XYZ file of C-alpha atoms in Angstrom:
679
model
C 131.828 244.648 7.830
C 129.889 245.492 10.406
C 126.514 244.317 9.206
C 127.888 240.940 8.893
C 128.735 241.384 12.269
C 125.938 242.095 13.586
C 124.388 238.904 11.729
C 126.598 236.407 13.038
C 125.758 237.970 16.461
C 122.459 237.619 16.014
C 122.248 233.945 14.571
C 124.591 233.004 17.265
C 122.179 234.473 20.276
C 119.576 232.726 18.694
C 121.175 229.781 17.961
C 122.467 229.676 21.936
C 118.624 230.546 23.052
C 117.209 227.776 20.981
C 120.448 225.462 22.712
C 118.931 226.346 26.421
C 114.960 225.782 24.757
C 116.773 222.413 23.860
C 118.414 221.655 27.352
C 114.957 222.005 29.023
C 113.647 219.123 26.500
C 116.247 216.842 27.721
C 116.232 217.815 31.233
C 112.208 216.952 31.145
C 113.175 213.770 29.189
C 116.244 212.955 32.389
C 113.363 213.917 35.119
C 111.065 210.934 33.326
C 113.914 208.755 33.153
C 115.096 208.992 36.525
C 112.113 206.676 38.513
C 112.930 204.061 35.469
C 116.998 204.306 36.596
C 116.152 204.104 40.695
C 114.089 200.725 39.561
C 116.949 198.930 37.691
C 119.439 200.098 40.506
C 117.071 198.851 42.977
C 116.331 195.293 41.030
C 119.854 194.881 39.964
C 120.904 195.594 43.528
C 118.015 192.595 44.238
C 119.323 190.464 42.029
C 123.274 190.669 43.083
C 122.074 190.170 46.787
C 123.351 193.525 47.475
C 119.967 194.975 48.706
C 118.107 192.131 50.584
C 115.201 191.969 52.936
C 111.878 192.890 52.772
C 111.998 196.268 52.869
C 113.784 196.504 49.798
C 111.500 194.206 47.971
C 108.533 196.373 49.145
C 110.988 199.342 47.988
C 111.629 197.974 44.603
C 107.942 197.175 44.349
C 106.839 200.557 44.514
C 109.559 201.750 42.102
C 109.216 199.946 39.368
C 105.645 200.822 39.662
C 106.033 204.674 39.707
C 108.568 204.238 36.922
C 106.241 202.679 34.694
C 103.859 205.072 35.757
C 105.989 208.093 34.782
C 107.450 206.456 31.865
C 103.832 205.875 30.397
C 102.792 209.190 31.253
C 106.215 210.772 29.830
C 105.572 208.736 25.895
C 102.265 209.937 25.859
C 102.938 213.922 26.575
C 105.834 213.514 23.819
C 103.578 211.220 21.651
C 100.835 214.235 21.837
C 103.557 216.843 21.421
C 105.345 215.222 18.543
C 101.915 214.250 17.164
C 99.907 217.294 17.409
C 98.681 219.354 14.800
C 100.123 222.504 15.554
C 98.201 225.333 14.742
C 98.487 227.766 11.166
C 96.938 230.935 9.897
C 94.491 230.924 7.549
C 95.564 231.977 4.026
C 94.962 231.814 0.196
C 97.805 229.747 -1.363
C 99.010 231.604 -4.162
C 100.341 229.547 -7.276
C 103.370 230.083 -9.070
C 101.904 230.377 -12.309
C 99.093 232.923 -11.095
C 101.939 235.261 -10.149
C 104.945 234.517 -11.552
C 106.352 238.410 -11.207
C 105.706 238.190 -7.327
C 107.464 234.892 -7.120
C 110.365 235.649 -9.318
C 110.765 239.223 -6.904
C 111.240 236.691 -3.856
C 113.845 234.589 -5.179
C 115.628 237.444 -6.535
C 115.484 238.874 -3.122
C 116.495 235.423 -1.303
C 119.204 235.509 -4.251
C 120.423 239.148 -2.801
C 120.429 238.233 0.752
C 121.861 235.051 0.092
C 119.104 233.279 2.241
C 117.543 230.009 0.767
C 113.830 230.972 -0.427
C 110.864 230.485 0.861
C 109.006 227.029 -0.410
C 105.792 229.382 -1.625
C 103.472 232.160 -0.999
C 100.459 232.492 0.668
C 98.069 235.661 1.210
C 96.315 236.663 4.528
C 93.856 239.290 5.333
C 96.014 241.147 7.545
C 98.501 243.989 7.675
C 101.984 242.026 8.363
C 103.989 239.473 6.528
C 105.852 236.475 8.315
C 107.050 233.427 7.520
C 105.507 229.960 8.723
C 106.894 226.512 8.842
C 103.973 224.132 7.566
C 106.636 220.958 7.658
C 104.489 219.303 10.295
C 103.039 216.001 8.585
C 99.747 216.680 9.784
C 99.603 219.731 7.421
C 99.676 217.441 4.683
C 102.691 215.581 2.368
C 105.515 217.730 2.018
C 106.086 219.585 -1.696
C 108.395 217.437 -4.111
C 111.757 218.592 -4.504
C 111.436 220.360 -7.837
C 107.496 221.237 -7.618
C 106.281 224.521 -9.540
C 106.323 226.457 -5.962
C 109.905 225.739 -5.072
C 110.938 229.874 -5.155
C 114.336 228.839 -5.903
C 114.106 227.415 -8.886
C 115.654 224.914 -11.022
C 118.937 226.687 -11.425
C 119.291 227.901 -7.712
C 121.482 225.717 -5.009
C 120.667 222.612 -3.855
C 119.535 223.873 -0.362
C 117.270 226.066 -1.528
C 115.078 223.306 -3.483
C 114.593 222.028 0.118
C 110.472 221.190 0.973
C 111.229 222.380 4.578
C 111.648 226.025 3.659
C 108.672 228.200 5.588
C 105.764 229.662 3.664
C 106.263 233.347 2.923
C 103.052 235.127 4.625
C 102.045 237.997 3.012
C 99.409 240.741 3.872
C 96.970 241.145 0.980
C 96.425 245.156 1.607
C 99.946 245.608 1.121
C 99.886 243.916 -2.633
C 96.915 246.520 -3.469
C 98.061 249.756 -1.448
C 102.373 249.628 -1.909
C 104.067 249.970 -5.093
C 106.640 247.202 -6.153
C 109.812 248.995 -4.720
C 107.968 249.306 -1.681
C 106.951 245.637 -1.321
C 110.616 244.379 -1.449
C 111.934 246.616 0.542
C 109.021 245.781 3.027
C 109.603 242.233 2.394
C 113.302 242.272 2.728
C 113.762 241.291 6.399
C 111.505 238.964 5.970
C 112.384 236.788 3.672
C 116.112 237.298 5.506
C 114.594 235.561 8.393
C 114.685 232.152 6.199
C 118.285 232.292 6.507
C 118.231 231.639 10.918
C 114.892 229.037 10.190
C 117.338 226.691 7.846
C 119.493 226.635 10.963
C 119.049 222.949 12.477
C 118.673 224.076 16.021
C 116.679 226.664 16.053
C 114.267 224.763 14.106
C 114.325 222.271 16.623
C 113.707 224.262 19.096
C 111.036 225.844 17.154
C 109.130 222.452 16.507
C 109.337 221.889 20.291
C 107.909 225.019 21.424
C 105.111 224.362 18.336
C 104.482 221.278 19.873
C 104.110 222.316 23.061
C 101.031 224.792 22.109
C 99.297 222.217 20.058
C 99.456 219.803 22.844
C 97.946 222.750 25.247
C 95.311 222.867 22.642
C 94.707 219.431 22.371
C 94.502 219.378 26.586
C 91.828 222.183 26.406
C 89.473 220.727 24.323
C 87.734 218.426 26.755
C 86.496 215.299 27.040
C 83.083 213.918 28.927
C 84.677 211.085 30.286
C 86.217 211.073 33.843
C 89.700 209.074 32.728
C 90.414 211.773 29.277
C 89.086 214.693 31.681
C 92.225 213.430 34.237
C 94.400 212.609 31.032
C 93.731 215.932 29.839
C 94.830 217.630 33.109
C 97.875 215.666 33.172
C 98.899 216.632 29.123
C 97.770 220.205 29.624
C 99.912 220.598 33.391
C 103.021 218.674 31.707
C 102.584 220.983 28.637
C 102.020 224.119 30.013
C 104.797 223.815 33.072
C 107.514 223.117 29.706
C 105.965 226.037 27.768
C 106.970 228.540 31.217
C 110.273 227.018 31.507
C 110.785 228.016 27.813
C 109.279 231.416 27.825
C 112.181 233.179 28.276
C 114.437 231.609 25.953
C 112.153 231.426 22.847
C 111.352 235.085 23.416
C 114.930 235.576 22.893
C 115.429 233.353 20.187
C 113.389 234.988 18.313
C 114.590 238.247 19.201
C 118.314 237.403 17.912
C 116.341 235.746 14.801
C 114.842 239.337 14.055
C 118.093 240.977 14.647
C 119.922 238.917 12.388
C 117.185 238.856 9.464
C 116.702 242.924 10.169
C 120.786 243.019 9.735
C 121.205 240.663 6.752
C 118.259 242.967 4.900
C 120.087 246.333 5.516
C 121.594 245.924 2.703
C 118.625 245.776 0.096
C 116.519 248.765 -0.555
C 117.088 250.141 3.271
C 116.077 253.797 2.847
C 112.939 252.727 0.621
C 112.338 250.513 4.054
C 112.059 253.404 5.988
C 109.553 255.520 3.907
C 107.603 251.778 3.079
C 106.827 251.595 6.657
C 104.763 254.994 6.468
C 102.453 252.923 4.208
C 102.530 249.671 6.479
C 100.835 252.375 9.235
C 98.674 253.874 6.715
C 97.453 250.701 5.316
C 96.682 248.881 8.488
C 94.819 252.169 9.251
C 92.628 251.613 6.339
C 92.024 248.526 6.318
C 91.087 248.579 10.196
C 88.176 251.185 9.194
C 87.466 249.376 6.398
C 86.773 246.017 7.693
C 84.785 247.411 11.367
C 82.940 250.444 9.021
C 82.210 249.129 5.620
C 82.569 245.344 5.917
C 80.664 244.702 9.067
C 77.412 245.663 8.047
C 77.416 243.671 4.652
C 78.425 240.787 6.667
C 75.839 240.863 8.882
C 72.953 241.517 6.031
C 74.643 237.987 4.459
C 76.465 240.092 1.965
C 80.583 240.263 1.439
C 82.098 243.014 -0.081
C 84.188 240.600 -2.849
C 86.811 243.619 -3.229
C 87.975 244.749 0.128
C 91.797 245.192 -0.606
C 90.295 247.917 -3.744
C 87.788 248.898 -1.416
C 91.119 249.515 1.395
C 92.722 251.409 -1.941
C 89.601 253.981 -1.907
C 89.538 254.532 1.531
C 93.175 255.325 1.426
C 92.548 257.624 -1.376
C 89.592 259.015 -0.236
C 91.523 260.275 2.983
C 94.161 261.867 1.066
C 91.933 263.931 -0.359
C 89.734 264.984 2.241
C 93.111 266.084 3.708
C 94.477 267.349 0.459
C 98.020 265.461 0.975
C 97.057 263.881 -2.476
C 99.502 266.051 -4.281
C 102.301 265.707 -2.036
C 102.155 262.011 -3.198
C 101.849 261.736 -6.774
C 105.265 260.540 -7.393
C 104.183 257.400 -6.235
C 101.272 257.062 -8.710
C 104.119 256.629 -11.872
C 105.447 253.614 -10.093
C 104.034 250.012 -10.782
C 101.462 248.836 -8.095
C 102.038 245.909 -6.308
C 98.875 244.103 -7.238
C 100.191 243.738 -10.862
C 102.448 241.084 -9.931
C 99.562 238.881 -9.778
C 98.087 237.558 -12.688
C 93.766 237.759 -11.866
C 93.979 240.438 -8.878
C 90.672 240.186 -8.751
C 90.509 236.210 -8.233
C 92.874 236.787 -5.711
C 90.872 239.787 -3.849
C 88.055 237.837 -3.831
C 89.349 234.461 -2.388
C 91.049 236.994 0.135
C 87.845 239.163 1.059
C 85.866 235.562 1.168
C 88.591 234.890 4.217
C 88.158 237.537 5.649
C 84.600 237.284 5.911
C 85.168 233.953 7.279
C 87.395 234.986 10.286
C 86.477 238.449 11.492
C 82.428 237.579 10.755
C 82.221 233.579 10.945
C 80.614 233.318 7.599
C 80.076 230.200 5.311
C 82.742 228.763 2.832
C 80.978 229.152 -0.565
C 78.034 231.784 -1.655
C 74.716 231.036 -0.840
C 71.088 231.965 -0.924
C 71.829 233.792 2.592
C 75.526 234.232 1.683
C 76.781 235.779 -1.567
C 78.496 238.560 -3.039
C 78.361 242.066 -3.390
C 80.372 245.045 -5.959
C 81.225 248.022 -4.143
C 78.984 249.588 -6.612
C 75.920 247.677 -5.615
C 76.794 248.703 -1.586
C 74.350 251.204 -1.257
C 71.220 249.559 -2.534
C 71.660 246.247 -1.789
C 73.663 246.671 1.899
C 73.111 250.080 3.579
C 69.372 250.604 2.116
C 68.465 246.732 2.760
C 70.314 247.011 6.240
C 67.865 250.927 7.643
C 64.559 249.037 6.162
C 65.718 245.947 8.104
C 66.648 247.308 11.335
C 63.424 250.006 10.990
C 61.286 246.104 10.095
C 62.558 245.047 13.494
C 61.589 247.929 15.435
C 58.740 248.095 14.524
C 57.734 244.070 15.304
C 58.939 245.050 18.688
C 57.024 247.945 19.433
C 54.298 245.227 18.283
C 55.114 242.985 20.710
C 55.308 245.854 23.792
C 51.204 246.919 22.998
C 52.241 250.610 20.828
C 49.534 251.467 18.843
C 50.408 252.053 15.243
C 48.741 255.805 14.823
C 48.198 258.230 17.753
C 44.526 259.111 18.670
C 42.921 261.614 16.437
C 45.217 261.188 13.168
C 43.556 260.349 9.724
C 42.381 256.939 8.293
C 44.878 255.120 6.846
C 47.886 256.104 8.424
C 48.389 253.434 10.455
C 51.626 252.226 8.525
C 55.274 251.878 10.082
C 55.865 255.854 10.727
C 58.640 257.495 12.546
C 56.127 259.034 14.367
C 55.037 256.068 16.194
C 58.926 255.702 17.072
C 59.193 259.334 18.619
C 55.935 259.562 20.166
C 56.374 255.912 22.159
C 59.933 257.207 23.660
C 58.956 260.857 24.641
C 58.807 261.385 27.898
C 55.863 263.855 29.172
C 59.055 266.057 30.749
C 60.115 266.385 27.531
C 57.284 266.880 25.643
C 56.055 269.763 27.935
C 59.143 271.675 27.406
C 59.789 271.035 23.766
C 59.468 274.478 22.011
C 56.220 274.666 19.416
C 57.307 275.291 15.932
C 54.269 276.343 13.510
C 54.031 274.798 10.018
C 55.555 271.522 10.764
C 53.915 268.746 9.215
C 54.725 266.726 12.168
C 52.035 267.861 14.167
C 49.581 264.850 13.016
C 51.805 263.142 15.378
C 51.138 265.138 18.588
C 49.822 262.325 21.143
C 51.636 259.801 23.205
C 50.233 257.076 25.277
C 50.919 259.498 28.389
C 50.071 262.849 27.548
C 50.727 265.481 24.764
C 53.118 264.963 22.417
C 56.137 267.025 21.549
C 56.092 269.571 19.044
C 59.069 270.714 17.213
C 61.925 272.697 18.320
C 63.689 275.594 16.699
C 64.662 274.824 13.153
C 68.369 276.755 13.845
C 69.696 274.084 14.573
C 70.408 272.734 10.992
C 72.557 270.846 9.827
C 76.274 271.320 8.548
C 76.333 269.612 5.196
C 79.491 268.175 4.252
C 82.127 269.064 1.649
C 82.697 266.257 -0.023
C 80.482 264.104 -2.840
C 79.980 260.096 -2.919
C 82.670 257.834 -2.632
C 84.366 256.978 -5.911
C 85.887 253.615 -6.641
C 89.368 254.004 -7.886
C 91.529 251.118 -8.918
C 94.132 249.715 -7.130
C 96.892 251.796 -8.771
C 94.729 255.367 -8.526
C 95.834 257.983 -6.700
C 97.063 257.334 -3.057
C 98.756 259.344 -0.107
C 100.292 259.316 3.593
C 98.222 260.495 6.825
C 98.581 259.506 10.180
C 96.688 256.285 11.724
C 93.257 256.559 12.272
C 92.675 257.286 15.974
C 89.344 255.055 16.305
C 90.765 252.114 15.360
C 88.259 249.310 16.340
C 90.020 246.401 15.239
C 92.688 244.562 17.797
C 95.183 241.947 16.804
C 94.934 238.861 17.201
C 95.937 236.867 20.515
C 98.701 234.379 20.964
C 97.520 231.123 20.965
C 98.248 230.146 24.714
C 98.614 232.916 27.850
C 101.353 230.476 28.834
C 103.015 229.753 25.810
C 106.316 232.361 24.534
C 105.020 235.206 22.140
C 107.954 236.604 19.442
C 107.548 240.257 19.263
C 104.756 241.407 17.263
C 106.094 242.511 13.315
C 109.728 240.999 13.819
C 110.730 240.228 10.844
C 111.417 236.626 9.862
C 109.823 235.425 13.112
C 107.154 233.094 13.278
C 103.444 235.051 13.116
C 101.198 234.162 15.714
C 98.683 231.127 14.493
C 95.120 231.004 14.758
C 94.384 227.166 14.724
C 92.082 224.713 16.672
C 92.876 226.413 19.914
C 91.741 229.889 19.031
C 88.834 230.848 21.272
C 85.656 232.655 19.471
C 84.283 235.822 21.126
C 80.792 235.467 21.031
C 79.151 237.981 18.276
C 74.965 237.470 19.872
C 73.715 240.265 21.642
C 74.387 241.494 24.277
C 71.810 240.777 27.027
C 70.166 243.226 29.069
C 72.630 245.500 31.124
C 70.628 247.750 33.455
C 73.794 249.771 34.166
C 74.272 250.151 30.261
C 70.246 251.990 30.197
C 70.521 253.107 33.328
C 71.199 256.829 31.766
C 68.121 256.375 29.299
C 63.841 256.396 29.343
C 62.099 253.266 31.166
C 60.507 252.810 27.435
C 64.098 253.196 26.017
C 65.170 250.680 27.873
C 61.752 248.672 27.680
C 62.705 248.869 23.667
C 66.177 248.042 23.885
C 65.583 245.011 25.826
C 63.275 243.839 23.380
C 65.604 244.600 20.309
C 68.329 242.892 21.948
C 66.173 239.476 22.395
C 64.773 239.794 19.158
C 68.554 240.125 17.467
C 69.646 237.003 19.596
C 66.641 234.776 18.404
C 67.380 236.055 14.848
C 70.998 235.596 15.012
C 70.399 231.806 16.430
C 68.083 230.922 13.624
C 70.454 232.127 10.853
C 73.492 230.267 12.951
C 73.730 227.444 10.998
C 74.355 228.802 7.600
C 77.643 229.410 9.150
C 78.342 225.982 10.223
C 81.484 224.024 8.670
C 81.320 222.969 5.062
C 81.919 219.763 4.414
C 85.424 219.231 2.897
C 83.856 218.321 -0.297
C 82.233 221.515 -1.305
C 83.475 222.588 -4.251
C 85.426 226.405 -3.692
C 86.610 229.117 -5.399
C 89.488 229.005 -7.692
C 91.726 230.603 -5.434
C 89.802 229.735 -2.474
C 91.502 229.485 1.416
C 93.835 226.567 2.749
C 90.631 225.348 4.564
C 92.592 221.802 5.017
C 95.381 223.105 6.538
C 92.921 224.871 9.541
C 90.443 223.975 11.989
C 87.197 226.625 10.962
C 84.625 224.695 12.951
C 84.708 227.516 15.764
C 83.762 230.682 13.744
C 85.104 233.856 13.929
C 88.364 233.013 15.033
C 88.905 236.897 15.616
C 85.935 238.771 15.789
C 86.196 242.838 14.999
C 84.305 243.949 18.000
C 82.859 242.861 21.143
C 78.945 242.447 21.198
C 76.783 245.618 20.599
C 75.106 247.031 24.238
C 71.248 247.360 24.460
C 71.494 251.414 23.964
C 74.157 251.088 21.124
C 71.621 248.481 19.317
C 68.708 250.979 20.329
C 70.583 253.879 18.757
C 71.136 251.990 15.537
C 67.492 250.811 14.916
C 66.261 254.675 15.569
C 68.587 255.725 13.234
C 68.075 253.314 10.705
C 64.199 254.701 11.247
C 65.382 258.002 10.342
C 66.939 257.572 7.394
C 64.139 255.139 6.194
C 62.131 258.394 6.640
C 64.613 260.790 5.073
C 64.631 258.517 2.180
C 60.722 257.992 1.399
C 59.783 261.527 2.520
C 62.553 263.607 1.515
C 64.259 262.621 -1.604
C 67.742 261.292 0.767
C 69.352 258.203 -1.126
C 71.396 255.638 0.815
C 75.581 255.901 0.297
C 78.667 254.436 1.227
C 81.591 256.799 2.863
C 84.938 254.745 2.476
C 86.007 256.191 5.835
C 82.730 255.844 8.013
C 80.887 252.997 5.761
C 76.666 253.868 5.323
C 75.500 257.505 5.318
C 73.095 259.116 4.106
C 72.890 261.738 1.107
C 71.027 265.068 0.642
C 71.380 266.370 -2.766
C 75.204 264.563 -3.055
C 75.565 266.273 0.948
C 75.963 263.851 3.666
C 73.803 264.113 5.895
C 75.316 265.558 9.643
C 74.432 265.743 13.208
C 71.898 263.232 13.430
C 74.051 261.066 15.893
C 73.541 263.486 18.580
C 70.236 264.414 17.629
C 69.236 260.906 17.686
C 71.276 260.315 21.716
C 69.047 262.915 22.656
C 65.856 261.171 21.927
C 67.369 257.820 23.830
C 68.925 259.243 26.869
C 66.464 261.988 27.626
C 63.140 261.251 25.930
C 64.119 264.454 24.175
C 62.604 264.340 20.927
C 63.303 268.526 20.192
C 66.659 268.016 18.829
C 65.664 265.224 16.403
C 62.931 267.199 14.731
C 64.629 270.331 14.512
C 66.483 268.094 12.343
C 63.679 266.612 10.423
C 62.133 269.833 9.808
C 65.056 271.703 8.348
C 65.533 268.842 5.764
C 61.972 268.013 4.862
C 61.106 264.289 6.537
C 57.935 263.719 7.296
C 57.970 261.473 9.950
C 53.730 260.844 10.075
C 54.458 259.733 6.603
C 54.254 255.157 6.412
C 57.681 254.254 4.983
C 58.784 251.225 3.164
C 60.464 248.218 5.259
C 61.133 244.556 4.040
């Protein structure tokens, strides 16, 4: 059969590449033993009288010392490679008693594919699925032969009860967004990868590569004393040299494994898998948007959304509703959602949500006074409103440090509170003030003075907002309406980099291939606000640049003070019922996978002015904070989203012209001279 022939060809190609990797290991051992062999020849020749003379004696001593040094160095490198802890992906283990249907489905897949079943199942906050080897002694004792997590079960074959089988890691968004049939079709080529993984040569080659990768991490850790630095430099050089030598063969080996697994899985739900792949891309786009637009603002406020997977379903459902695509996918609603394979999906969703907050933001490992969960129904009040008022308070504190007076000259007594007019007056340039048209009947005339001259009257109110057609978001359960849509164009999150630039990297997404891990050697990207950047603020006004610099410095101080709350929790600290496998990965440097680079000064200034405008809208015009599943925090007027705010704020930031923003506020009845409530 063609399928069987393709499987054999892929497996043979992978095995030949694995043997090439093992030959490189053998050659490295031979090179390390070569000085010792030369020393043995010289010593034997001297003892038998074949190499007499003082010159030969000196050479014997030199070669013997060299051989001893090389052997010691090789033994040290081999010991580090063998004993170093390979990186492991942070996951949440799913016990069989908490998901018997999921284990049964995976077991059935393994039986149909005639491959060993995975030893366990784990969830990760990522839109991908892969197999991961966790048999290294540093990862803990192997499971017992008849452990309840052994997917093969007591009735399976003996080789399917092997404790060395890899762990099946499933992206949690798949369980909530996909149907059972779609999930089974997507997992089929991944589970099929356990067959090549059990091949001894392939397994040995993978262990060697992972050991070299871990050795590079050990060498990169650095030491203070000179002797340790020299030893680490030598270890890193040798490990990187071997990794470069193995890179091509290892990549081809993983491609062969993936090809064999994909060929074997063609007999299982092949037609459904083509349709399910569309849902994979859609789930990734929705997950990316949810993390960057919705979860990140909450994390910055010290709150972590506890139902992220439910949120991605809501986001994709909202997208389908807006694009009027839901009717075309109504047939999927009659099928069983994959989250029903879990006994307690809410507990698993909470554990994965906490892990996502740790990986992408660096939050603490457990709930505390400054790190508490938040439900979607509480999000507008607890996150959106608090974020805006906190930013507005910070904005006024920085204005105080810059010496900006609270109220304009000639205003009525008692109006020296935190007002939007104070911000507008400070950022308005004299040129923009003199050219802005006058609008009669405006309530903002009470704030018509600035430090450098007359203030800016309101512009023509004809530039009205365009209200959105959509009401506020809903919160559907995991089995509610969904639809398909192309990937979002402005995706912000990036895929995690591989552990070492010189290490071999399998093609991303190959079924059955080992996934890049995020372990000890992951290099975190700093998340503190960016330093004052003259190029970034070159097109802004002088006052805007100074205010942005002050906000950036203030944010940096606040984040530095709050950083100890995200420190690593002690290993004895209790966690949730289904918590992350913290013992398997090093979480001392968090976040491991930051979602976004540090914000620029212009972005920080724009966000704070926008927050102040929203506070004024809520306190003086009856607006309300809301959650938009696709765009995050939003402002509602009479149930409709406020539009056209961003261009008006940018006009003030970049040119010092408040005309468009004043016109926008006049249309909505916002009174900038009224004090607002801050936190």
